[in-house]
Coordinates of C-alpha atoms in Angstrom, one line a residue:
M79 CA 79.2 59.4 86.4
K80 CA 77.5 61.6 88.7
K81 CA 74.0 63.1 87.8
L82 CA 74.1 67.0 86.4
K83 CA 72.4 69.6 88.1
L84 CA 70.4 71.2 85.2
N85 CA 69.4 75.3 85.7
K86 CA 65.5 75.8 86.1
V87 CA 64.6 77.2 82.3
P88 CA 61.1 78.4 80.8
E89 CA 59.0 76.0 79.6
V90 CA 57.9 76.6 75.7
V91 CA 56.1 74.4 73.4
S92 CA 57.2 76.2 70.4
V93 CA 58.9 78.9 68.5
Q94 CA 55.7 81.4 68.8
D95 CA 55.0 80.3 72.3
M96 CA 58.5 81.7 73.4
L97 CA 58.3 84.8 71.5
L98 CA 55.0 85.7 72.9
Q99 CA 56.5 84.9 76.7
S100 CA 59.5 87.1 76.0
A101 CA 57.8 90.1 74.7
K102 CA 55.8 90.0 77.5
K103 CA 58.6 89.5 80.2
Y104 CA 61.4 91.9 78.9
S105 CA 58.8 94.3 76.8
T106 CA 61.1 97.3 77.1
K107 CA 64.4 96.1 76.9
L108 CA 66.9 95.9 73.4
A109 CA 66.2 92.5 71.9
M110 CA 68.0 93.5 68.6
E111 CA 70.0 95.7 66.1
D112 CA 71.6 96.2 63.2
L113 CA 75.3 97.7 63.4
N114 CA 74.6 98.6 59.7
D115 CA 72.4 101.1 58.5
T116 CA 68.8 99.2 57.6
P117 CA 65.1 100.0 57.5
L118 CA 64.3 98.3 61.0
K119 CA 67.7 98.9 62.6
R120 CA 67.1 98.5 66.3
V121 CA 64.0 96.7 68.4
T122 CA 62.7 96.0 72.1
Y123 CA 60.9 93.0 72.6
A124 CA 57.8 94.6 72.5
K125 CA 59.0 96.6 69.3
L126 CA 59.9 92.8 67.6
L127 CA 56.5 91.1 68.4
E128 CA 55.0 94.5 67.2
S129 CA 56.8 93.9 63.7
V130 CA 56.1 90.8 63.7
L131 CA 52.4 90.7 64.3
T132 CA 52.4 93.5 61.6
F133 CA 54.5 91.8 59.2
G134 CA 52.3 88.8 59.3
N135 CA 48.9 90.7 59.0
A136 CA 50.3 92.0 56.1
L137 CA 50.8 88.5 54.2
K138 CA 48.0 87.4 55.6
S139 CA 46.4 90.7 53.2
L140 CA 48.4 89.4 50.3
G141 CA 46.7 85.8 51.1
I142 CA 49.8 83.9 51.8
K143 CA 47.3 80.9 53.9
E144 CA 49.1 78.9 56.5
R145 CA 51.5 76.3 55.7
T146 CA 52.5 77.8 52.8
H147 CA 56.7 77.5 52.2
I148 CA 58.6 81.2 52.1
A149 CA 61.9 81.1 51.2
L150 CA 63.6 83.6 53.2
I151 CA 67.4 84.8 51.9
G152 CA 69.8 87.8 52.8
E153 CA 72.8 88.9 55.0
N154 CA 72.2 88.7 59.0
R155 CA 69.9 91.5 59.9
V156 CA 66.9 92.5 62.5
Q157 CA 64.5 92.4 59.1
W158 CA 65.6 88.5 58.3
A159 CA 64.9 87.7 62.6
V160 CA 61.2 89.0 62.0
S161 CA 60.3 87.4 59.0
F162 CA 61.8 83.9 60.1
L163 CA 60.1 84.8 63.4
T164 CA 56.9 85.6 61.5
S165 CA 57.1 82.5 59.4
M166 CA 56.9 80.7 63.1
A167 CA 54.4 83.0 64.5
F168 CA 52.0 82.8 61.8
N169 CA 52.0 79.5 61.1
Y170 CA 53.9 78.9 57.5
V171 CA 57.1 77.1 56.4
V172 CA 60.8 78.9 56.0
V173 CA 63.1 78.1 53.8
P174 CA 66.3 80.0 55.0
I175 CA 68.8 80.1 52.4
D176 CA 72.6 80.5 52.4
A177 CA 73.1 84.1 51.5
R178 CA 76.7 83.0 50.0
L179 CA 75.2 80.1 47.3
N180 CA 75.6 81.3 43.7
S181 CA 72.7 82.3 41.5
N182 CA 71.6 78.8 40.1
E183 CA 72.4 77.3 44.0
I184 CA 69.7 79.9 45.0
L185 CA 67.5 79.0 42.4
N186 CA 67.3 75.3 43.1
I187 CA 66.8 75.9 46.3
V188 CA 63.6 78.2 45.8
H189 CA 62.2 75.4 43.6
E190 CA 63.2 72.2 45.2
S191 CA 61.5 73.6 48.2
D192 CA 58.3 74.5 46.7
A193 CA 58.2 78.1 48.1
E194 CA 55.2 79.9 46.6
A195 CA 56.5 83.0 48.4
L196 CA 60.3 85.2 48.8
I197 CA 61.4 87.5 51.1
F198 CA 65.0 88.6 50.4
S199 CA 67.7 91.9 50.8
D200 CA 68.3 94.2 48.1
Q201 CA 71.2 92.7 47.1
Y202 CA 69.3 89.3 45.6
S203 CA 66.8 91.7 43.5
S204 CA 68.8 91.4 40.2
I205 CA 68.5 87.7 40.8
F206 CA 65.0 86.9 40.9
S207 CA 64.2 89.8 38.2
E208 CA 66.3 87.9 35.9
A209 CA 64.9 84.8 37.2
H210 CA 61.4 86.3 37.6
S211 CA 59.6 84.5 34.7
A212 CA 61.0 80.9 35.5
L213 CA 60.0 80.8 39.6
K214 CA 56.5 80.1 38.3
R215 CA 55.2 79.1 41.6
I216 CA 56.3 82.0 43.6
E217 CA 53.6 84.2 43.9
N218 CA 54.9 87.4 45.9
F219 CA 58.0 88.5 45.8
I220 CA 58.9 91.0 48.9
C221 CA 62.0 93.3 49.2
M222 CA 63.5 93.8 52.6
D223 CA 64.9 97.4 51.4
K224 CA 62.8 98.9 48.8
E225 CA 60.0 98.4 45.9
Y226 CA 60.2 97.3 42.8
K227 CA 57.2 98.2 40.3
E228 CA 58.2 97.3 37.2
E229 CA 58.9 93.8 38.5
N230 CA 56.1 93.8 40.8
F231 CA 58.2 93.5 44.1
L232 CA 57.0 94.5 46.8
S233 CA 58.8 96.2 49.9
M234 CA 59.0 95.1 53.6
P235 CA 59.4 98.2 54.9
K236 CA 56.1 99.4 53.2
L237 CA 53.9 96.3 54.4
L238 CA 55.1 97.6 57.8
E239 CA 54.0 101.0 57.8
E240 CA 50.9 99.9 55.6
N241 CA 49.4 97.5 57.8
V242 CA 48.3 97.0 61.7
A243 CA 49.4 94.6 63.7
A244 CA 47.3 91.3 64.5
K245 CA 46.0 90.2 67.7
E246 CA 48.1 88.4 69.9
E247 CA 44.7 86.1 70.3
E248 CA 44.0 86.0 66.1
L249 CA 47.7 84.2 66.0
P250 CA 46.9 80.7 64.4
K251 CA 47.4 77.3 67.2
I252 CA 50.7 75.7 66.2
N253 CA 50.7 72.0 66.3
P254 CA 54.6 72.3 67.7
D255 CA 55.6 68.5 65.6
D256 CA 54.4 70.2 62.1
M257 CA 57.3 71.1 59.7
A258 CA 58.3 74.6 60.1
E259 CA 61.7 75.0 58.8
I260 CA 63.2 73.5 55.6
I261 CA 67.1 73.9 55.6
F262 CA 69.0 73.0 52.5
T263 CA 72.9 71.6 53.6
S264 CA 73.7 71.9 49.9
G265 CA 72.5 73.9 47.1
S266 CA 73.7 71.8 43.9
L267 CA 71.5 70.4 41.1
G268 CA 70.8 67.1 42.1
R269 CA 72.4 67.3 45.3
A270 CA 70.2 69.7 47.5
K271 CA 69.2 68.2 50.7
G272 CA 66.0 69.7 52.7
V273 CA 66.3 69.2 56.4
M274 CA 62.6 69.3 57.9
L275 CA 62.9 71.0 61.8
S276 CA 59.6 71.7 63.6
Q277 CA 58.5 73.8 65.9
K278 CA 59.1 71.4 68.9
N279 CA 62.3 70.6 67.4
L280 CA 63.8 74.0 68.0
A281 CA 61.7 75.1 71.0
S282 CA 63.3 71.5 72.9
N283 CA 66.8 72.4 71.7
L284 CA 66.4 75.8 73.2
M285 CA 65.5 74.6 76.8
D286 CA 67.8 71.9 76.8
M287 CA 70.8 74.1 75.8
V288 CA 70.4 76.4 78.6
A289 CA 69.5 74.3 81.2
H290 CA 73.5 73.1 80.7
L291 CA 74.9 76.6 79.7
M292 CA 73.1 79.6 81.1
M293 CA 72.6 83.1 79.6
Y294 CA 70.9 85.9 80.9
P295 CA 69.1 89.3 80.3
E296 CA 73.0 91.1 80.7
D297 CA 74.3 89.0 77.9
R298 CA 75.0 90.7 74.6
F299 CA 75.6 88.5 71.6
L300 CA 77.8 89.8 68.6
S301 CA 76.5 87.9 65.7
V302 CA 79.0 87.2 63.4
L303 CA 77.9 83.9 61.5
P304 CA 75.4 83.5 58.6
I305 CA 72.0 83.8 60.2
H306 CA 70.7 80.9 58.1
H307 CA 72.9 78.3 59.2
T308 CA 71.2 76.0 62.1
Y309 CA 74.0 76.8 64.8
E310 CA 73.7 80.8 64.1
C311 CA 69.9 80.9 63.7
T312 CA 69.2 78.6 67.2
C313 CA 72.1 79.5 69.2
G314 CA 72.9 83.0 68.1
M315 CA 69.3 83.7 67.6
L316 CA 66.7 82.0 69.0
C317 CA 68.5 81.4 72.5
P318 CA 69.3 85.2 73.6
L319 CA 66.0 86.1 71.9
Y320 CA 64.4 82.8 74.8
C321 CA 66.5 84.5 77.2
G322 CA 66.0 88.1 77.2
S323 CA 69.3 88.8 76.1
S324 CA 70.2 91.1 73.6
V325 CA 71.4 90.3 69.7
H326 CA 73.7 92.5 67.7
Y327 CA 74.6 92.4 64.4
S328 CA 78.0 92.5 62.7
R329 CA 78.8 94.8 60.1
S330 CA 81.3 92.6 58.2
L331 CA 83.8 89.8 59.7
R332 CA 86.2 92.5 59.0
T333 CA 84.8 94.6 61.6
V334 CA 84.8 92.1 64.2
V335 CA 87.1 93.4 67.1
D336 CA 85.8 97.2 66.8
D337 CA 81.6 95.8 66.5
L338 CA 83.0 93.4 69.9
Q339 CA 84.1 96.9 71.2
N340 CA 81.2 98.9 70.5
V341 CA 78.7 96.6 71.9
K342 CA 81.0 95.5 74.8
A343 CA 79.8 91.9 73.3
T344 CA 79.5 89.2 76.3
M345 CA 78.8 86.2 74.1
L346 CA 80.5 85.4 70.4
L347 CA 79.5 82.4 68.7
G348 CA 82.4 81.3 66.3
V349 CA 83.7 78.5 64.0
P350 CA 87.0 77.3 65.0
L351 CA 89.1 78.7 61.9
L352 CA 87.8 82.5 63.5
F353 CA 89.2 81.5 67.0
D354 CA 92.6 80.0 65.3
K355 CA 93.0 83.3 63.9
M356 CA 92.1 85.7 66.7
F357 CA 94.7 83.2 69.3
K358 CA 97.5 82.8 66.6
R359 CA 97.8 86.7 66.5
I360 CA 97.6 86.9 70.0
Q361 CA 100.6 84.5 70.0
K362 CA 102.4 86.6 67.2
G363 CA 101.7 90.5 69.3
I364 CA 103.4 88.4 72.2
Q365 CA 105.8 87.2 70.4
E366 CA 107.1 90.3 69.0
D367 CA 107.6 92.3 71.7
K368 CA 111.0 90.6 73.5
K369 CA 109.8 92.1 77.6
K370 CA 106.3 90.1 76.7
A371 CA 107.5 87.2 75.3
K372 CA 109.8 86.6 78.5
L373 CA 106.9 88.1 81.0
V374 CA 103.7 86.5 79.9
P375 CA 104.3 83.1 80.6
K376 CA 105.2 83.4 83.9
L377 CA 102.2 85.6 84.2
I378 CA 100.1 82.3 82.9
G379 CA 101.9 80.3 85.0
I380 CA 100.9 82.1 88.1
T381 CA 97.3 82.9 87.2
N382 CA 96.9 79.6 86.3
L383 CA 98.0 78.9 90.1
T384 CA 95.6 81.4 91.8
S385 CA 92.4 80.0 89.7
R386 CA 92.7 76.7 91.1
V387 CA 92.6 78.1 94.3
G388 CA 89.1 80.4 92.9
L389 CA 90.5 83.4 91.8
G390 CA 89.5 83.0 88.5
Q391 CA 88.8 86.6 88.1
L392 CA 92.3 87.7 88.3
K393 CA 93.2 86.4 85.2
K394 CA 91.0 89.2 83.5
K395 CA 92.7 91.8 86.0
V396 CA 96.4 91.0 85.1
F397 CA 95.7 90.7 81.0
K398 CA 93.3 93.6 81.5
A399 CA 94.8 95.4 78.1
L400 CA 94.3 92.5 75.9
H401 CA 90.4 91.8 77.0
E402 CA 89.8 95.7 76.6
K403 CA 90.7 94.6 72.8
F404 CA 87.5 92.2 72.4
G405 CA 85.5 95.1 74.1
G406 CA 86.4 94.1 77.8
H407 CA 83.2 92.4 78.7
I408 CA 83.7 88.8 77.1
R409 CA 81.7 85.9 79.5
F410 CA 82.1 83.0 76.5
F411 CA 83.7 82.9 72.8
I412 CA 81.7 79.5 71.7
A413 CA 82.9 77.5 69.2
G414 CA 80.8 75.4 67.0
G415 CA 80.4 73.8 63.7
A416 CA 83.4 71.8 63.5
A417 CA 85.9 71.0 66.4
P418 CA 88.0 73.4 67.2
D419 CA 92.0 72.6 67.7
P420 CA 91.9 71.9 72.4
L421 CA 95.0 74.2 72.4
V422 CA 93.7 77.2 70.9
A423 CA 90.6 76.5 73.7
K424 CA 93.5 76.2 76.9
G425 CA 95.0 79.2 75.3
L426 CA 92.4 81.6 75.4
R427 CA 91.2 80.2 78.8
E428 CA 95.0 81.0 79.9
F429 CA 94.3 84.9 79.2
G430 CA 90.6 84.7 81.3
F431 CA 88.3 83.7 78.1
G432 CA 85.8 81.5 79.1
F433 CA 86.0 79.3 75.9
L434 CA 83.6 76.1 75.5
Q435 CA 82.5 74.2 72.2
G436 CA 79.3 71.7 71.5
Y437 CA 78.8 69.2 69.2
G438 CA 75.8 68.9 66.9
L439 CA 74.0 68.8 63.3
T440 CA 71.8 70.9 61.2
E441 CA 69.8 67.4 61.4
T442 CA 69.8 68.2 65.8
S443 CA 68.4 71.7 65.4
P444 CA 71.6 71.5 66.6
I445 CA 72.7 70.3 69.6
L446 CA 73.4 67.6 71.0
A447 CA 75.9 67.9 73.7
V448 CA 78.0 71.2 74.9
N449 CA 80.6 71.4 77.6
R450 CA 79.3 73.6 80.7
D451 CA 80.9 76.1 82.8
K452 CA 82.6 74.4 85.5
E453 CA 82.0 70.7 83.9
F454 CA 84.3 70.7 80.5
K455 CA 87.3 69.0 78.7
D456 CA 88.8 70.9 75.6
E457 CA 89.3 67.9 73.7
A458 CA 85.6 66.9 73.8
G459 CA 82.4 67.7 72.5
G460 CA 80.7 68.6 75.3
L461 CA 78.0 66.8 78.1
P462 CA 74.8 65.3 76.1
L463 CA 71.5 66.9 76.2
G464 CA 69.4 66.4 79.3
R465 CA 66.8 64.5 76.3
V466 CA 69.3 63.4 74.2
T467 CA 70.8 60.0 74.5
I468 CA 73.7 59.0 72.6
N469 CA 74.9 55.5 71.5
I470 CA 78.4 54.3 70.3
H471 CA 77.3 51.9 67.3
E472 CA 79.4 49.1 66.8
P473 CA 82.6 50.3 68.9
D474 CA 85.8 49.0 68.3
S475 CA 87.8 47.5 71.0
S476 CA 88.8 51.5 72.3
G477 CA 85.2 52.1 72.4
V478 CA 84.9 54.0 68.9
G479 CA 82.5 53.9 66.6
E480 CA 79.3 55.7 64.8
I481 CA 77.8 58.3 67.1
W482 CA 73.7 57.9 66.9
A483 CA 71.7 60.0 68.9
K484 CA 67.8 60.4 70.0
G485 CA 65.9 63.8 71.4
P486 CA 63.1 65.7 70.6
N487 CA 65.7 67.9 69.0
V488 CA 66.6 65.0 66.1
M489 CA 64.8 66.3 62.5
L490 CA 61.5 65.1 60.8
G491 CA 63.7 63.7 57.8
Y492 CA 64.6 65.0 54.5
Y493 CA 62.2 67.1 52.5
K494 CA 60.6 64.5 49.6
N495 CA 63.4 62.6 50.0
K496 CA 62.2 59.3 51.9
K497 CA 65.0 56.9 50.5
Q498 CA 67.7 59.1 52.5
T499 CA 65.9 59.5 55.3
E500 CA 65.0 55.8 55.9
A501 CA 69.3 55.5 55.2
T502 CA 69.9 58.3 57.8
F503 CA 67.9 56.3 60.9
S504 CA 68.5 52.8 62.0
P505 CA 65.0 50.8 62.2
D506 CA 63.9 51.4 65.8
G507 CA 64.3 55.2 65.5
W508 CA 68.3 56.0 65.8
F509 CA 69.5 59.4 63.9
K510 CA 73.2 58.0 62.3
T511 CA 75.4 61.1 62.4
G512 CA 78.2 59.8 60.4
D513 CA 80.6 60.9 63.0
I514 CA 83.0 58.6 64.6
G515 CA 83.8 58.9 68.5
F516 CA 83.5 57.3 72.1
L517 CA 81.9 58.4 75.3
D518 CA 84.3 59.2 78.0
K519 CA 84.3 57.7 81.6
D520 CA 82.7 61.1 82.9
G521 CA 80.0 61.0 79.8
F522 CA 82.0 63.5 78.0
L523 CA 81.2 62.9 74.2
H524 CA 84.6 63.1 72.1
I525 CA 84.6 63.3 68.0
K526 CA 87.3 61.5 66.3
G527 CA 86.1 63.0 62.8
R528 CA 83.8 61.9 59.4
M529 CA 83.4 58.6 59.5
K530 CA 83.7 59.0 55.1
N531 CA 87.4 61.1 55.7
V532 CA 88.7 57.7 57.4
I533 CA 92.2 56.8 56.3
I534 CA 92.9 52.7 57.0
S535 CA 96.9 53.0 57.6
K536 CA 99.1 49.8 56.5
S537 CA 98.4 48.4 59.9
G538 CA 94.8 48.4 59.9
K539 CA 94.0 51.1 62.2
N540 CA 91.8 54.0 61.7
V541 CA 93.5 57.4 61.1
Y542 CA 91.4 60.8 61.7
P543 CA 92.4 63.6 59.1
E544 CA 91.0 66.2 61.6
E545 CA 93.3 65.3 64.2
I546 CA 96.0 65.7 62.2
E547 CA 95.1 68.8 60.8
D548 CA 94.9 70.3 64.0
V549 CA 99.1 69.6 64.5
L550 CA 99.4 71.1 60.8
N551 CA 97.5 74.1 61.7
R552 CA 99.7 75.1 64.7
S553 CA 101.9 76.4 62.4
P554 CA 102.8 79.6 61.9
F555 CA 103.9 78.7 58.5
V556 CA 100.5 77.3 57.5
L557 CA 97.2 78.7 56.8
E558 CA 94.9 75.9 56.6
S559 CA 95.6 71.8 56.1
M560 CA 93.6 69.2 54.7
V561 CA 95.0 65.2 55.1
Y562 CA 93.4 62.8 53.1
G563 CA 94.1 59.1 52.5
E564 CA 96.7 58.7 48.4
Q565 CA 96.8 55.3 46.7
D566 CA 101.1 55.5 45.9
D567 CA 103.2 53.4 43.9
K568 CA 102.4 50.2 45.5
Q569 CA 98.5 50.6 46.2
D570 CA 98.8 51.0 49.4
E571 CA 96.8 54.2 51.1
I572 CA 99.3 56.6 52.6
I573 CA 99.0 59.8 54.2
A574 CA 99.3 62.8 52.5
A575 CA 98.2 66.9 53.0
M576 CA 97.6 69.7 50.9
L577 CA 99.2 72.7 53.2
V578 CA 98.5 76.5 51.9
P579 CA 100.9 78.9 53.1
D580 CA 100.7 81.5 55.8
G581 CA 101.8 84.8 53.4
E582 CA 102.2 86.8 56.5
A583 CA 104.4 84.7 58.2
F584 CA 106.4 83.8 55.2
I585 CA 107.0 87.3 54.6
A586 CA 107.7 88.3 58.3
Y587 CA 110.5 85.2 58.1
A588 CA 112.0 86.5 54.7
E589 CA 112.6 90.0 56.0
E590 CA 113.5 88.8 59.0
N591 CA 116.6 86.7 57.4
N592 CA 117.0 88.8 54.2
V593 CA 115.8 86.4 51.7
Q594 CA 113.8 86.0 48.9
I595 CA 110.3 84.1 49.0
T596 CA 110.8 81.4 46.3
S597 CA 109.2 78.1 45.7
N598 CA 112.1 76.5 47.2
L599 CA 112.0 78.1 49.9
I600 CA 108.3 77.7 50.6
E601 CA 108.9 73.6 50.3
K602 CA 111.7 73.5 52.3
I603 CA 110.0 75.2 55.1
M604 CA 107.1 73.5 55.2
A605 CA 109.1 70.1 54.9
D606 CA 110.6 71.3 58.0
E607 CA 106.7 71.9 59.2
I608 CA 105.7 68.5 58.2
K609 CA 108.6 66.6 60.2
L610 CA 107.7 69.0 63.6
T611 CA 104.3 67.6 62.8
N612 CA 105.5 63.9 62.8
K613 CA 107.4 64.2 66.0
Q614 CA 104.0 65.0 67.8
L615 CA 102.1 62.0 65.8
T616 CA 102.1 58.3 66.3
G617 CA 104.2 56.6 63.7
F618 CA 100.9 55.1 62.1
K619 CA 99.6 58.6 61.8
H620 CA 102.8 59.9 59.7
I621 CA 102.1 62.3 56.7
K622 CA 104.7 60.9 53.9
K623 CA 103.8 62.9 50.5
F624 CA 102.6 66.7 51.2
Y625 CA 102.2 69.3 48.4
V626 CA 101.4 73.2 48.9
R627 CA 98.1 74.8 47.1
E628 CA 98.3 78.5 46.5
N629 CA 94.9 79.0 46.8
E630 CA 92.6 78.4 50.2
F631 CA 89.9 75.6 50.2
E632 CA 86.2 76.1 49.1
K633 CA 84.4 76.3 52.3
T634 CA 80.9 75.3 53.9
T635 CA 79.2 78.5 55.8
T636 CA 81.2 77.0 58.7
Q637 CA 84.2 77.7 57.5
K638 CA 84.8 74.0 56.9
I639 CA 87.0 72.5 54.1
K640 CA 84.6 71.1 51.1
R641 CA 86.6 68.0 50.2
Y642 CA 84.6 66.5 47.7
L643 CA 85.6 69.4 45.7
V644 CA 89.7 69.1 46.1
G645 CA 91.3 67.8 43.7
K646 CA 94.5 65.2 45.0
K647 CA 96.3 65.2 42.0

């Protein structure tokens, strides 16, 4: 395995340090903007730092002392970023909360985190208004939008207006090893698990990521994923700020294509489901046009040959109309949160889009491995970061085992949960990811799936549901699927699948063939798709039973199916 040549990157010891360095270096450059109308819509690097220094002074004037836990919830916007960065700069502990949780789960995290202050956008004001008396530990309620005098809710815009900026030299000294953030991976009562990250965890991950994959001041990131999640927070917010790039907060998931065009985005971080849908729509548009259906495969073949001789930019010219739909400036689509289908990655790249994936967990700040511009494998999670060490624990004969990791980005542990922390680390300090995978001869990390999802076939071989789901989801008739092990009458575990039909595909089929959509038609087409899938799989991976499900699966923030909630009857 050859030694990797890493990019030279600025040294930062904390998020506070990163913010101060970037504000000095890129002061007049645009840092962030909201594409929705908000009280703080657009900030340069200098204005961002000024807002942080002012908001921090305001929090101090309210009597909020260093190391206080501050809960933060709201949609993606500049004020969320200012609140997060203020916590880091003024030595508070920030608790980002998933904006999609229900009120019960939100209140539970506020309680479990020992938060004493709350920063929230207006849409959550009614939740906190109703629970005001129950949240006895909360001394300051701060709304990003307006003041609620009757509730004693303060207004963030008013606090920014009425206070002056602290001087940089007045900022507290940060211990990079202290807990700086608690991220709860669930909000459910009794199940909430708080990941403790330090500023050192985050700063080291920024440096190591950019050393592998360079970002530039000219890059424009469109932010679409929930900002509380470590993937979007570290890679989609802190990383651009570290590199002098700009972040543009999308209006909604429905407006992504328009927003890409408006900001001429060069970077889009997404989850596999977003890119799967994108690629399916591109394919559908080509198939519906007979001329394109004949011409496009030939153009892909020709441009694949020219790319091999160093003419990679030709693809962007040949498929210019397609690139213009996405703003015409995309440098990379980057997938995280789950493993993307390698054929989607290959397909988007064949149209001239840069496409890369990384691998990590909330507990690792989040990145452990990432593919690089010139060194990538679509079927792999990537190359381990420079200061990350990967160990495949108890590998089988093919080198597959549980992925264990060490590095400066690995969490401090779980908040107030010593038992869970001890169970997650080996006696000699390895973090157990719970994922199954292997390292190939070139050093790339391949992810097979989650340990708890593995199905043991009759032959005793491991079957990874995620691999089969990738194949199933390529069908135009399958919107999404979940593969699992089911006990049959003989008490042997067989491979079963739940399928959600793609309504658009069935409507198009019905109109084209002049037939009615009935349950029998759906069952027949799905049975045919199962047969096609099985032809692409080795015998011990064959699906033996399937069920059609009307509603989409309930998913996590990163659009992974909540398998534990799915009834398997």
